Amino acid sequence: MNITIKEIAELCGVSRGTVDRVLHNRGNVNKETEALIKDTIERLGYTPNITGKILAAKKKGLKIGVILISKGNPFFNDVLKGINRAKEEYRGYGVSVSIHQLEGYDVEKQVKKMEELRDKVDAIILNPINDILVVNKINELVKEGLIVINVNTDVEKSDRIYYIGSDYIKGGETACGILALLTGGSTKVAILTGSKKVLGHNQRIHGFKRIKEQRYPDIDIVAISETNDSDELAYIETKKILENHEIDSIVIVAAGVAGVCKAVQDMNMEDKITIVSFDAVPITRKMLEIGIIKATICQQPFTQGYKSIELAYNHFITGNKLKKDRYIVKNEIKILENL
Amino acid sequence: MNITIKEIAELCGVSRGTVDRVLHNRGNVNKETEALIKDTIERLGYTPNITGKILAAKKKGLKIGVILISKGNPFFNDVLKGINRAKEEYRGYGVSVSIHQLEGYDVEKQVKKMEELRDKVDAIILNPINDILVVNKINELVKEGLIVINVNTDVEKSDRIYYIGSDYIKGGETACGILALLTGGSTKVAILTGSKKVLGHNQRIHGFKRIKEQRYPDIDIVAISETNDSDELAYIETKKILENHEIDSIVIVAAGVAGVCKAVQDMNMEDKITIVSFDAVPITRKMLEIGIIKATICQQPFTQGYKSIELAYNHFITGNKLKKDRYIVKNEIKILENL
DNA sequence: TTGTATGCGTTATCAA
DNA sequence: TTGATAACGCATACAA
């Protein structure tokens, strides 16, 4: 087995406490002693044992606050399942998790909630709004020593410790690829997006276009419309498109699935339009089951939730030692048979 | 936090040792004392703390032997990557892993290797051959207290502690579903299988047929041929099929991808035949990249390897407490864009 | 500047 | 039949 602090102490003829001071740069150590200890650590390749860390960490306890913009958004149901599973599993490790669900893209509310948690938790798992105020607050909290992890969406130029979520560009590429396969590589497609202000939605469209340019010259993007993630608007926009354009496929890169599908059904075009969507909320599952939607691209929501807690814990245990600052989940193609 | 052994001991006015004896049914405890302790445990809902278990387990150490029929089979490369990743991560937990790769379906060799490991390890992770001798040996070792975990393929009527691997039937169903989507639901298909003696291959075909019957009346299975997982035979069989039947799609449920694709290419039928395969070995990736194969169904090989170690460890830690005796990985649809 | 002592929770050995 | 104690490895408060 590996070398331990105790053994280092014995080898150097000092106490465990002194080795500990050197290891954690606490100062108050004689220069020569420190050099000797550092050398020994280096020479014998000391790495702290994980089980010891775990036990010691339990005593300290890790308080995690989760802030999600999840109210009324069924996508987050599985994310929350993952979080709650991890919450149970990590209870015995001294981890406690409080979950705070917000509604709508309200920057002030989000920042206020972060501020509120500041002194109550050691880590914040955040589904961040892409706004300078949020970024600033993230950076402020990280500077104070909090572990801030962005989940599902990342924001630029923030000092967050990790991002866990999907690669939206690759998601769009995958949508393009599967649409090409479903249509023989030739189709007139309408894209329904949530908002042109939302980075993830744009990235999916960007990825779609990129692959289209690269590989599928006969895919023709006829229209791109915003739904505001609202089924009502999605219905209206879809109907408008179907009335004004000759399309044979639709890609839905955000919410609004129910609205889009209803419009297609109301115009009796289920058999003429190939629909590809993202995620697998209940309405999407239903549409897959009745064959309106042919394929949907999922981003492992359960894993996003579960791993966000796991990452926070691992960072708590090991300090800043993890090299990767992003955990990218897969874009999974789901059809009726492997849903 | 939860109640501990120490607290139980104090509450009952006994020592930790006595509580321990009751918890582990070691005997040598006064009946009334035992009743009191058991009652207290029950009443306060004692559950052993995981971090304590981990530390104590480290001292004991867990030796795991892995037996795979993996020589010359590139599918197992990723399984091995998963195993080796877990091997590294669990080293600090006192876990050691030895890997034994066998070649070919040789029952005697496999049983002999199990016998050889019997006294050297606490757990065996096995890619079992479906044979009565193997089953008997599994049961024998489990009865002796070894943790036996079947990976990638399960065998019937064995007392193995876990199976981790895919649902082959669902894999076949998924293949049928994606083929239906790629061909508009109407196709004449040839199925290339490895061997009619291999359960997994049969189950994939079974699943394919089931979904075909249920949902896709216009899918027509024109031929089913065995390749013995050999590219040479796959080439010959594929050519034979292409010469004698009017098919427009091929499903490869086992190895032999290179042979099948070469036959299709040699007959200049790349554009006429839709090929769906399983797994993503290097040749399959290449065929996806050049468009010969349209989609392949993967079974999370890395996860199979990683989790097999994790399951062995968890079982070692918690005793027999886990409810599920199967960990079923997903059947993932991979195309060029999300490979 | 350095060492000692204790705790985290379970397990196991030894002594009574 | 039971209790006391050490061990696992790290962290830290406190004493010297």
XYZ file of C-alpha atoms in Angstrom, chain B:
339
model
C -26.313 12.491 11.740
C -27.229 8.855 12.199
C -26.816 6.748 15.279
C -23.537 4.876 15.705
C -22.430 1.648 17.330
C -20.814 3.631 20.074
C -24.054 5.388 20.894
C -25.999 2.155 20.880
C -23.442 0.704 23.275
C -23.778 3.650 25.619
C -27.562 3.582 25.499
C -27.607 -0.126 26.318
C -24.905 0.147 28.934
C -22.643 -2.314 27.161
C -19.431 -2.078 25.170
C -19.003 -1.622 21.442
C -17.735 -5.171 21.253
C -21.021 -6.576 22.475
C -23.012 -4.512 20.014
C -20.686 -5.703 17.295
C -21.267 -9.324 18.265
C -25.001 -8.830 18.042
C -24.790 -6.989 14.739
C -22.738 -9.739 13.154
C -24.412 -12.670 14.864
C -21.170 -13.845 16.341
C -22.898 -15.427 19.332
C -21.560 -15.359 22.872
C -24.051 -12.749 23.993
C -26.467 -12.990 26.890
C -29.992 -13.440 25.569
C -31.474 -10.498 27.381
C -28.596 -8.245 26.456
C -28.971 -9.310 22.859
C -32.697 -8.630 22.917
C -32.130 -5.183 24.354
C -29.496 -4.332 21.788
C -31.536 -5.678 18.904
C -34.497 -3.703 20.091
C -32.472 -0.526 20.352
C -30.997 -1.039 16.911
C -34.458 -1.536 15.524
C -36.012 1.313 17.438
C -33.411 3.887 16.484
C -33.065 2.587 12.956
C -29.352 1.973 13.111
C -27.592 1.631 9.789
C -23.843 1.233 9.663
C -22.055 4.341 8.502
C -20.492 3.971 5.106
C -17.308 5.882 5.849
C -16.555 3.678 8.808
C -17.110 0.611 6.671
C -14.820 1.962 4.007
C -11.987 2.587 6.412
C -12.373 -0.786 8.075
C -12.604 -2.509 4.708
C -9.382 -0.914 3.572
C -7.561 -2.741 6.291
C -8.892 -6.091 5.150
C -8.288 -5.417 1.489
C -10.292 -6.770 -1.418
C -8.625 -8.907 -4.048
C -10.482 -9.106 -7.329
C -9.673 -11.436 -10.212
C -11.028 -10.614 -13.642
C -11.431 -13.380 -16.232
C -12.319 -12.235 -19.726
C -12.497 -14.036 -23.037
C -11.021 -10.996 -24.601
C -7.876 -11.956 -26.468
C -8.240 -10.870 -30.053
C -11.662 -9.349 -29.395
C -11.512 -5.560 -29.743
C -14.922 -5.155 -28.137
C -13.269 -5.735 -24.794
C -10.785 -2.915 -25.183
C -13.211 -0.437 -23.688
C -14.354 -2.903 -21.046
C -10.729 -3.206 -20.023
C -10.347 0.554 -19.992
C -13.234 0.727 -17.547
C -11.727 -1.974 -15.393
C -8.356 -0.298 -15.346
C -9.851 3.066 -14.509
C -11.694 1.526 -11.575
C -8.565 -0.378 -10.604
C -6.707 2.895 -10.240
C -9.481 4.692 -8.449
C -10.075 1.917 -5.953
C -6.433 1.301 -5.157
C -6.605 3.701 -2.273
C -9.544 1.745 -0.905
C -7.410 -1.355 -0.507
C -8.662 -2.990 -3.681
C -6.299 -4.912 -5.945
C -7.258 -6.226 -9.344
C -5.609 -8.906 -11.447
C -6.709 -9.329 -15.038
C -6.662 -12.637 -16.885
C -7.433 -12.657 -20.568
C -8.380 -15.906 -22.241
C -8.735 -16.701 -25.901
C -11.664 -18.477 -27.519
C -14.630 -20.305 -26.065
C -12.728 -22.940 -24.119
C -14.787 -24.155 -21.176
C -12.005 -26.136 -19.573
C -9.596 -23.244 -19.632
C -12.149 -20.942 -18.083
C -13.005 -23.360 -15.281
C -9.336 -23.992 -14.668
C -8.649 -20.290 -14.360
C -11.514 -19.917 -11.903
C -10.104 -22.776 -9.877
C -6.688 -21.185 -9.951
C -8.031 -17.910 -8.588
C -10.211 -19.549 -5.956
C -7.804 -19.150 -3.038
C -6.114 -16.024 -4.271
C -9.051 -13.642 -4.528
C -12.181 -12.555 -2.739
C -14.119 -11.742 -5.885
C -14.173 -12.938 -9.473
C -15.450 -10.877 -12.360
C -16.257 -13.264 -15.125
C -17.282 -13.148 -18.734
C -18.843 -16.591 -18.533
C -19.230 -19.249 -21.176
C -22.754 -20.623 -21.178
C -21.859 -24.144 -20.097
C -22.927 -26.343 -17.213
C -19.349 -26.750 -16.008
C -18.915 -23.018 -15.731
C -22.258 -22.659 -13.983
C -21.337 -25.355 -11.499
C -18.027 -23.725 -10.768
C -19.694 -20.362 -10.246
C -22.136 -21.895 -7.791
C -19.364 -23.701 -5.968
C -17.321 -20.547 -5.518
C -20.287 -18.454 -4.434
C -21.172 -21.078 -1.853
C -17.646 -20.724 -0.511
C -18.212 -17.024 -0.042
C -16.593 -15.622 -3.164
C -18.254 -12.687 -4.878
C -18.835 -13.764 -8.461
C -20.016 -11.172 -10.948
C -20.911 -11.946 -14.529
C -20.041 -9.247 -16.992
C -21.266 -8.712 -20.554
C -23.047 -12.067 -20.702
C -25.083 -13.833 -18.081
C -25.681 -17.554 -17.702
C -28.885 -19.172 -16.568
C -29.408 -20.801 -13.201
C -26.166 -19.612 -11.735
C -25.882 -18.153 -8.248
C -23.686 -15.261 -9.398
C -24.094 -12.225 -7.210
C -24.582 -9.814 -10.098
C -24.880 -9.535 -13.793
C -23.717 -6.359 -15.452
C -24.287 -6.050 -19.160
C -26.838 -5.140 -21.757
C -30.358 -6.307 -22.400
C -29.742 -8.129 -25.671
C -33.407 -8.433 -26.516
C -33.877 -4.714 -26.205
C -30.759 -4.267 -28.316
C -32.417 -6.235 -31.100
C -35.579 -4.205 -30.681
C -33.599 -1.007 -30.968
C -31.892 -2.285 -34.100
C -35.276 -2.974 -35.615
C -36.590 0.435 -34.631
C -33.680 2.352 -36.082
C -33.695 0.256 -39.239
C -37.376 1.013 -39.668
C -36.667 4.717 -39.331
C -33.796 4.561 -41.805
C -35.791 2.711 -44.422
C -39.175 4.300 -44.039
C -40.436 1.141 -42.371
C -40.201 -0.960 -45.500
C -37.163 -3.098 -46.221
C -35.908 -6.529 -47.107
C -33.248 -7.299 -44.557
C -30.552 -9.917 -44.102
C -29.362 -10.642 -40.586
C -25.767 -11.652 -40.029
C -25.297 -13.364 -36.686
C -22.234 -14.810 -35.023
C -23.507 -18.168 -33.951
C -26.906 -19.657 -33.299
C -25.381 -21.152 -30.184
C -24.647 -17.811 -28.576
C -27.490 -16.630 -26.378
C -26.844 -12.908 -26.811
C -26.892 -13.117 -30.590
C -30.131 -15.080 -30.514
C -31.703 -12.632 -28.130
C -30.898 -9.747 -30.422
C -32.539 -11.551 -33.305
C -35.478 -12.413 -31.100
C -35.937 -8.780 -30.106
C -35.642 -7.680 -33.692
C -38.325 -10.115 -34.783
C -40.626 -9.216 -31.948
C -40.676 -5.519 -32.754
C -40.935 -6.270 -36.456
C -44.072 -8.356 -35.816
C -45.511 -5.745 -33.497
C -44.902 -2.592 -35.438
C -43.298 -2.973 -38.810
C -45.212 -5.301 -41.119
C -43.212 -4.158 -44.127
C -39.906 -5.308 -42.783
C -39.091 -8.623 -44.336
C -36.321 -10.849 -43.018
C -34.958 -12.489 -46.136
C -32.010 -14.372 -44.704
C -30.220 -15.148 -41.467
C -26.645 -16.363 -41.740
C -23.907 -17.277 -39.301
C -20.464 -15.752 -39.515
C -18.796 -17.491 -36.586
C -17.608 -13.994 -35.791
C -15.112 -14.451 -38.611
C -14.605 -11.813 -41.268
C -13.758 -14.398 -43.891
C -16.976 -16.293 -43.376
C -18.900 -13.031 -43.055
C -17.568 -11.969 -46.429
C -18.563 -15.233 -48.079
C -22.000 -15.332 -46.518
C -22.756 -11.723 -47.321
C -21.721 -12.139 -50.923
C -23.883 -15.230 -51.188
C -26.857 -13.321 -49.827
C -26.318 -10.357 -52.105
C -26.087 -12.624 -55.123
C -29.166 -14.646 -54.281
C -31.553 -12.152 -52.722
C -32.970 -8.747 -53.396
C -32.152 -7.067 -50.108
C -31.734 -3.424 -49.227
C -30.551 -3.680 -45.672
C -28.297 -5.697 -43.410
C -28.230 -5.998 -39.645
C -25.036 -7.357 -38.115
C -25.768 -8.581 -34.608
C -22.253 -9.830 -33.848
C -18.700 -9.508 -35.166
C -17.760 -9.826 -38.813
C -18.316 -6.181 -39.659
C -15.221 -5.925 -41.838
C -16.220 -8.966 -43.877
C -19.776 -7.828 -44.414
C -18.782 -4.339 -45.440
C -16.101 -5.546 -47.786
C -18.590 -7.779 -49.566
C -20.999 -4.903 -49.959
C -18.245 -2.642 -51.255
C -16.864 -5.253 -53.623
C -20.280 -5.557 -55.196
C -20.616 -1.769 -55.389
C -23.781 -1.807 -53.361
C -22.822 0.730 -50.680
C -25.521 3.111 -51.795
C -28.240 0.518 -51.987
C -27.779 -1.263 -48.679
C -28.539 0.239 -45.286
C -26.308 -1.381 -42.698
C -26.946 -1.347 -38.971
C -24.461 -2.974 -36.611
C -23.660 -3.470 -32.943
C -20.814 -2.010 -30.913
C -18.170 0.444 -32.014
C -14.889 -1.347 -32.559
C -12.382 0.497 -34.749
C -13.515 -1.050 -38.031
C -17.110 -0.149 -37.255
C -16.133 3.435 -36.520
C -14.341 3.594 -39.807
C -17.344 2.247 -41.670
C -19.534 4.840 -39.969
C -17.118 7.541 -40.993
C -17.211 6.584 -44.641
C -20.950 6.082 -44.537
C -21.119 2.346 -45.220
C -22.680 1.710 -41.823
C -25.457 4.125 -40.963
C -25.948 3.400 -37.270
C -24.526 1.101 -34.634
C -25.946 0.093 -31.294
C -23.541 0.248 -28.386
C -23.703 -1.265 -24.943
C -21.538 1.023 -22.797
C -18.491 -1.248 -22.667
C -16.490 1.141 -20.487
C -19.305 1.253 -17.959
C -19.548 -2.533 -17.960
C -15.926 -2.741 -16.946
C -15.907 0.108 -14.470
C -19.118 -0.845 -12.735
C -18.148 -4.497 -12.410
C -15.356 -3.448 -10.049
C -17.602 -0.952 -8.324
C -20.282 -3.576 -7.764
C -17.761 -6.026 -6.350
C -16.511 -3.382 -3.953
C -19.973 -2.269 -2.878
C -20.952 -5.826 -2.206
C -17.788 -6.308 -0.206
C -18.577 -3.233 1.856
C -22.249 -3.684 2.471
C -22.543 -7.447 2.587
C -25.590 -8.792 0.826
C -27.635 -5.669 1.172
C -28.115 -4.553 -2.433
C -31.556 -5.404 -3.760
C -30.934 -5.509 -7.476
C -28.865 -8.382 -8.802
C -28.581 -6.926 -12.300
C -27.124 -3.723 -13.636
C -28.418 -3.281 -17.158
C -26.537 -0.858 -19.369
C -28.206 1.156 -22.093
C -28.462 0.277 -25.748
C -27.128 3.473 -27.279
C -27.754 4.439 -30.863
C -24.585 5.879 -32.326
C -24.282 7.572 -35.677
C -21.349 9.396 -37.164
C -22.237 12.648 -35.411
C -22.474 11.384 -31.819
C -19.893 8.630 -32.001
